[in-house]
Amino acid sequence: MHRFLCSLLVFLLPIAIGAETPVQQEVGENDLFPLEAVRPGLTGYGLSVFEGTTAERFEVELLGVWRNTQPSTSFILARLRGRGLEASGVIAGMSGSPVYIDGRLLGAVSFSWLFADEAVAGITPIEQMRQLSGDSNPVASSRSGGVQREPRDLVSGSVTWQEVLAPLTGVLGPGLDAGVSGIQWSAVGFDRVTLDNLSIALGSVSPAGQAMAGEVLELEAGSSVSGVLVDGDLRLAATGTVTERRGAEILAFGHPFLGIGPLRVPMATSQIVTVLSNQMNSFKIANLGEVVGSFELDRAAGMRGRVGAEASMTPVEVRITGLVERQFSMQVAELPLLTPTLVAIATLGSLEAASQSAGSQGLDLRARFDLAEWGEVEIRQTFDGELASSEAAFYLFAFADFFLNNRFATVVVDSIDIEIHQHAEPRTARLIGAHVSQTLVRPGDRIELVVDLQAYRGDAFRATLALDVPTGLPEGRYSLLVGDGVSVDMARLEVEKTAPQTFPQALRFLRSFHSSRELVALGVFRGEGLSVGGEVLPQLPASVRSLWSAAPSTSATPLQLAVAQESIIELEQPLEGIVRVDLEVLREGPLKEEPPSGESPAGGAKIPQPSPTTAGTEGGDE
């Protein structure tokens, strides 16, 4: 993360102009200035866009070669002058700017240093960049993943901004210890909270605008070019400069974009409004233009793109209701490691653009993921408090991350539809206790479960569930774990101790999650069984358990408890907390006198204790 705060990157833009700046044609193999010919004191010029869409000339004096900073990797150091560079230093957004010596292409401006007193830049030799043209590795499927996420992580939703932004912090440039490259990130439509968080990961993110619709710009050496990660009503892109164009092929940046090799990312034109000088990191303020092609290769020496190529994106619709009514249509880049981050950023950005993303509030989230051949998965959850917006974004990130990076199957996300209903203040009620109409029961009995709740800044109230005692229960203790859906889901995982082994199992697992607006009663009893191959097998005969225990496989986990039933009612507001209510099941003979209130029937299995947020326990602990 620190490396991003220390990033100062540089890009350049289009065509040469003016009497002193020769118009650039395609550069042939004999028109390159070789690395071995570099000598201190040689002078030349570079091209970059400082205003508008036309590349302008700046002066270059070579200082020498920084050799073998990595195996087979060297950089040329140079001092830049003109176009105000003496005062601004190297400008973020100049990365990729072509540099010419004796009219021959030397390479691309690619990095500099923070707080430098003069504009000293690193130049990536064109020989290294030209190797991108000969790289015949096939473009990776944008719909492949493989970082092996486990769905169990989705239950608690314990995600941080650091985890969400971690894929973006892979943008490390050429990996130098002293001179660190960075990218001029440009964002359209995002507000303070998202920009601040993005800046932590990326070093700097400048607000950008939209170029005039219908204006077609040609990409040439020195032109401003952007790799687009979010497009539509909100946009996020990395803006740099074209180093060389040969036919439809574009070489740009002079350093990695994301450092992930083959990829498909939309390539767009951009216009520069002005350069903003900054003591830490001067940068270009841009208007992002139309998508004109696709970047297809991302290596240490730069980016290779192709004009006219297409990069598919995942549609994301975000509807905000409640306090305001707004809808945002976007597309995010199809990069399995990065798409979940972009979904989270697009969601938070939509909340900012619609009304607010900070401050105490309540949010009801409903999202539908279209997983193509795997069908649709709908998730619902509620978030309250100062961090409600971030928590909603984290929740979407966690699901998208699992779908695209699970270890079971390649999953295509065709679209994501998100609806968020805003409330002016939190509404979460606190669960303070529960009791049943009778604690001595027979299988098949109907009992009444009464739950006591304390409203947020309001009066206490009650919710009631009618429960039928399962007919197959053995005699002994039968416990009801009663609470909000999230807390009960976590308790269920402790009881069943199983993890999916196939993607269909994972889908069933995800579809079983509950919202915190659901009051759930989970019936648990002592029933020795096994968790095998992602399936729960409760109450197995001793002989079967023995066979599994004797087998060399480690896929079977012994279970001491089993889930007998699950009852749910949805409340008008979310709740938090979990309690345990103990019953005694009798199959024969008269019902004994019930124990006094506050006592627990003797015997039975040890029941998992509620989390630290437990509101209370009916009947006490063993």
Coordinates of C-alpha atoms in Angstrom, one line a residue, residues 302-578:
G302 CA 4.1 -1.8 -21.3
M303 CA 0.7 -2.4 -22.9
R304 CA -0.2 -3.7 -26.3
G305 CA -3.6 -2.8 -27.7
R306 CA -5.4 -3.0 -31.0
V307 CA -7.7 -0.3 -32.5
G308 CA -11.0 -1.8 -33.5
A309 CA -10.8 -4.8 -31.2
E310 CA -13.6 -5.4 -28.7
A311 CA -13.4 -6.1 -25.0
S312 CA -16.6 -7.4 -23.5
M313 CA -17.7 -6.0 -20.1
T314 CA -20.1 -7.1 -17.4
P315 CA -23.3 -5.0 -17.2
V316 CA -24.0 -3.6 -13.7
E317 CA -27.3 -1.8 -12.9
V318 CA -27.7 0.0 -9.6
R319 CA -31.1 1.4 -8.5
I320 CA -31.3 3.6 -5.5
T321 CA -34.7 4.1 -3.8
G322 CA -36.0 5.4 -0.6
L323 CA -34.6 8.8 0.1
V324 CA -34.1 9.5 -3.7
E325 CA -34.9 7.6 -6.9
R326 CA -31.9 7.2 -9.2
Q327 CA -30.6 4.5 -11.6
F328 CA -27.1 4.0 -12.8
S329 CA -26.1 1.9 -15.8
M330 CA -22.5 0.7 -16.0
Q331 CA -20.2 -2.0 -17.3
V332 CA -17.1 -3.3 -15.5
A333 CA -14.1 -4.9 -17.0
E334 CA -14.1 -8.7 -17.1
L335 CA -11.0 -9.5 -15.1
P336 CA -11.8 -12.2 -12.4
L337 CA -9.3 -10.8 -9.9
L338 CA -10.5 -7.2 -10.4
T339 CA -14.2 -7.4 -11.3
P340 CA -15.4 -7.9 -7.7
T341 CA -13.5 -4.7 -6.7
L342 CA -15.0 -2.8 -9.5
V343 CA -18.5 -3.9 -8.5
A344 CA -17.9 -2.7 -5.0
I345 CA -16.6 0.7 -6.3
A346 CA -19.5 1.1 -8.7
T347 CA -22.0 0.4 -5.9
L348 CA -20.4 2.9 -3.5
G349 CA -20.0 5.5 -6.3
S350 CA -23.7 5.1 -7.2
L351 CA -24.7 5.8 -3.6
E352 CA -22.5 8.9 -3.5
A353 CA -23.9 10.2 -6.7
A354 CA -27.5 9.5 -5.7
S355 CA -27.6 10.9 -2.2
Q356 CA -25.0 9.9 0.4
S357 CA -22.6 7.2 1.2
A358 CA -21.4 8.4 4.6
G359 CA -23.2 9.2 7.8
S360 CA -25.6 7.1 9.9
Q361 CA -28.3 5.4 7.7
G362 CA -30.0 2.2 7.0
L363 CA -29.7 0.2 3.7
D364 CA -31.7 -2.7 2.4
L365 CA -29.7 -4.5 -0.3
R366 CA -31.1 -6.8 -2.9
A367 CA -28.8 -8.1 -5.7
R368 CA -29.3 -10.6 -8.5
F369 CA -26.3 -12.3 -10.1
D370 CA -27.0 -13.9 -13.5
L371 CA -24.5 -16.8 -13.6
A372 CA -25.4 -18.0 -17.2
E373 CA -25.6 -21.8 -17.2
W374 CA -25.7 -21.9 -13.4
G375 CA -28.8 -19.8 -13.2
E376 CA -29.5 -16.7 -11.0
V377 CA -28.5 -16.1 -7.4
E378 CA -30.3 -13.5 -5.4
I379 CA -28.9 -12.1 -2.2
R380 CA -30.6 -9.9 0.3
Q381 CA -29.1 -8.2 3.3
T382 CA -29.5 -5.1 5.5
F383 CA -26.9 -2.8 6.8
D384 CA -27.2 0.0 9.5
G385 CA -25.0 2.6 10.9
E386 CA -22.1 4.9 9.9
L387 CA -20.5 2.2 7.7
A388 CA -23.7 0.9 6.1
S389 CA -22.6 1.9 2.5
S390 CA -19.1 0.4 2.8
E391 CA -20.5 -2.8 4.3
A392 CA -23.1 -3.2 1.4
A393 CA -20.2 -2.7 -1.1
F394 CA -18.1 -5.3 0.8
Y395 CA -21.0 -7.8 0.7
L396 CA -21.3 -7.5 -3.0
F397 CA -17.6 -7.8 -3.4
A398 CA -17.5 -11.0 -1.4
F399 CA -20.1 -12.8 -3.5
A400 CA -18.7 -11.6 -6.8
D401 CA -15.3 -12.6 -5.7
F402 CA -16.4 -16.1 -4.9
F403 CA -18.4 -16.6 -8.1
L404 CA -15.5 -15.5 -10.3
N405 CA -12.6 -17.0 -8.3
N406 CA -14.1 -20.2 -6.7
R407 CA -12.0 -23.4 -6.9
F408 CA -14.8 -25.6 -8.3
A409 CA -15.8 -24.3 -11.7
T410 CA -15.3 -21.5 -14.2
V411 CA -18.4 -19.2 -13.7
V412 CA -19.6 -16.5 -16.2
V413 CA -21.3 -13.5 -14.6
D414 CA -23.6 -12.3 -17.4
S415 CA -25.0 -9.3 -15.4
I416 CA -25.5 -7.9 -11.9
D417 CA -28.6 -6.1 -10.9
I418 CA -28.5 -4.2 -7.6
E419 CA -31.2 -2.4 -5.7
I420 CA -30.6 -0.4 -2.6
H421 CA -33.3 1.1 -0.5
Q422 CA -32.1 3.9 1.8
H423 CA -33.5 4.8 5.2
A424 CA -32.7 8.1 6.9
E425 CA -31.5 6.4 10.1
P426 CA -30.5 2.9 11.5
R427 CA -33.4 0.6 12.5
T428 CA -31.7 -2.5 14.0
A429 CA -33.6 -3.9 17.0
R430 CA -31.7 -5.8 19.8
L431 CA -32.8 -9.3 20.7
I432 CA -33.0 -9.4 24.5
G433 CA -34.6 -12.8 25.2
A434 CA -36.9 -15.6 24.2
H435 CA -39.1 -18.2 25.8
V436 CA -41.5 -21.0 24.7
S437 CA -45.0 -21.8 25.8
Q438 CA -43.8 -25.2 27.2
T439 CA -40.4 -26.8 27.6
L440 CA -41.5 -30.4 28.0
V441 CA -42.7 -31.6 24.6
R442 CA -43.4 -34.7 22.5
P443 CA -42.5 -35.1 18.8
G444 CA -45.3 -33.5 16.7
D445 CA -46.4 -31.0 19.4
R446 CA -47.0 -27.4 18.4
I447 CA -45.4 -24.8 20.6
E448 CA -45.2 -21.0 20.6
L449 CA -41.8 -19.2 20.6
V450 CA -42.0 -15.6 21.9
V451 CA -39.0 -13.3 21.2
D452 CA -38.5 -10.1 23.0
L453 CA -36.8 -7.2 21.1
Q454 CA -35.8 -3.7 21.9
A455 CA -36.4 -1.3 19.0
Y456 CA -33.7 1.2 18.0
R457 CA -34.5 4.4 19.9
G458 CA -38.0 3.0 20.6
D459 CA -40.0 0.7 22.8
A460 CA -39.7 -3.0 23.4
F461 CA -41.8 -5.3 21.3
R462 CA -42.4 -9.0 20.6
A463 CA -42.4 -11.4 17.7
T464 CA -44.0 -14.8 17.8
L465 CA -43.2 -18.0 15.8
A466 CA -45.4 -21.1 15.9
L467 CA -43.2 -24.2 15.8
D468 CA -44.0 -27.9 15.3
V469 CA -41.7 -30.2 17.1
P470 CA -40.1 -32.6 14.5
T471 CA -41.6 -36.1 14.7
G472 CA -38.3 -37.9 14.3
L473 CA -36.6 -36.4 17.3
P474 CA -35.0 -38.8 19.9
E475 CA -35.6 -38.3 23.6
G476 CA -33.4 -35.7 25.4
R477 CA -32.5 -32.2 24.9
Y478 CA -33.7 -30.2 21.9
S479 CA -32.3 -26.7 21.6
L480 CA -33.6 -23.7 19.6
L481 CA -31.0 -21.2 18.5
V482 CA -33.0 -18.1 17.9
G483 CA -31.7 -14.8 16.4
D484 CA -31.0 -12.7 13.4
G485 CA -30.4 -14.6 10.2
V486 CA -26.6 -13.8 10.0
S487 CA -25.9 -15.0 13.5
V488 CA -27.9 -18.1 13.1
D489 CA -26.1 -18.9 9.8
M490 CA -22.8 -18.7 11.6
A491 CA -24.1 -21.0 14.4
R492 CA -25.4 -23.5 11.8
L493 CA -21.9 -23.6 10.2
E494 CA -20.5 -24.5 13.7
V495 CA -23.1 -27.3 14.0
E496 CA -22.7 -28.8 10.6
K497 CA -19.0 -28.1 10.1
T498 CA -19.1 -28.8 6.3
A499 CA -17.7 -27.0 3.3
P500 CA -18.9 -27.4 -0.3
Q501 CA -16.9 -29.7 -2.5
T502 CA -18.7 -28.9 -5.8
F503 CA -20.1 -25.7 -7.3
P504 CA -23.8 -26.9 -7.1
Q505 CA -23.2 -27.6 -3.4
A506 CA -21.7 -24.1 -3.1
L507 CA -24.8 -22.6 -4.8
R508 CA -27.1 -24.4 -2.3
F509 CA -24.9 -23.1 0.5
L510 CA -25.1 -19.5 -0.7
R511 CA -28.8 -19.6 -1.3
S512 CA -29.4 -20.8 2.2
F513 CA -28.0 -17.5 3.7
H514 CA -30.4 -15.3 5.6
S515 CA -30.9 -11.6 6.0
S516 CA -30.6 -9.8 9.3
R517 CA -34.3 -8.8 8.8
E518 CA -35.2 -12.5 9.2
L519 CA -35.8 -13.9 12.7
V520 CA -34.7 -17.5 12.5
A521 CA -35.2 -20.4 14.9
L522 CA -32.8 -23.3 14.3
G523 CA -33.6 -26.6 16.0
V524 CA -30.6 -28.6 17.1
F525 CA -30.3 -32.0 18.8
R526 CA -27.6 -34.6 19.6
G527 CA -27.2 -36.8 16.6
E528 CA -23.9 -38.3 15.7
G529 CA -23.2 -38.2 12.0
L530 CA -20.6 -37.2 9.4
S531 CA -19.8 -34.4 7.0
V532 CA -18.7 -36.2 3.8
G533 CA -17.9 -34.6 0.5
G534 CA -19.7 -31.4 1.3
E535 CA -22.9 -33.2 2.4
V536 CA -24.2 -33.6 6.0
L537 CA -25.2 -37.1 7.0
P538 CA -26.8 -36.9 10.5
Q539 CA -27.7 -39.8 12.8
L540 CA -25.6 -42.5 11.1
P541 CA -25.5 -46.0 12.5
A542 CA -22.4 -46.7 14.5
S543 CA -21.3 -49.3 12.0
V544 CA -21.3 -46.8 9.1
R545 CA -19.4 -44.2 11.2
S546 CA -16.8 -46.9 12.0
L547 CA -16.3 -47.7 8.4
W548 CA -15.6 -44.1 7.5
S549 CA -13.3 -43.7 10.5
A550 CA -11.3 -46.7 9.4
A551 CA -10.9 -45.4 5.8
P552 CA -7.8 -43.6 4.9
S553 CA -9.8 -40.6 3.5
T554 CA -9.7 -37.3 5.4
S555 CA -12.9 -36.1 3.8
A556 CA -15.2 -37.2 6.6
T557 CA -15.7 -35.0 9.6
P558 CA -17.5 -36.4 12.7
L559 CA -20.6 -34.4 13.8
Q560 CA -22.0 -34.5 17.3
L561 CA -25.1 -32.3 16.5
A562 CA -27.7 -32.3 13.8
V563 CA -30.1 -29.6 12.5
A564 CA -33.8 -30.8 12.7
Q565 CA -35.7 -27.7 11.6
E566 CA -35.5 -24.1 10.6
S567 CA -38.3 -21.6 11.0
I568 CA -38.2 -18.1 9.7
I569 CA -40.3 -14.9 9.8
E570 CA -39.3 -11.6 8.2
L571 CA -39.5 -8.4 10.3
E572 CA -40.0 -4.8 9.2
Q573 CA -36.6 -3.9 10.6
P574 CA -33.3 -5.7 11.0
L575 CA -32.4 -7.3 14.4
E576 CA -29.2 -8.5 16.0
G577 CA -28.4 -11.0 18.7
I578 CA -28.9 -14.7 19.3

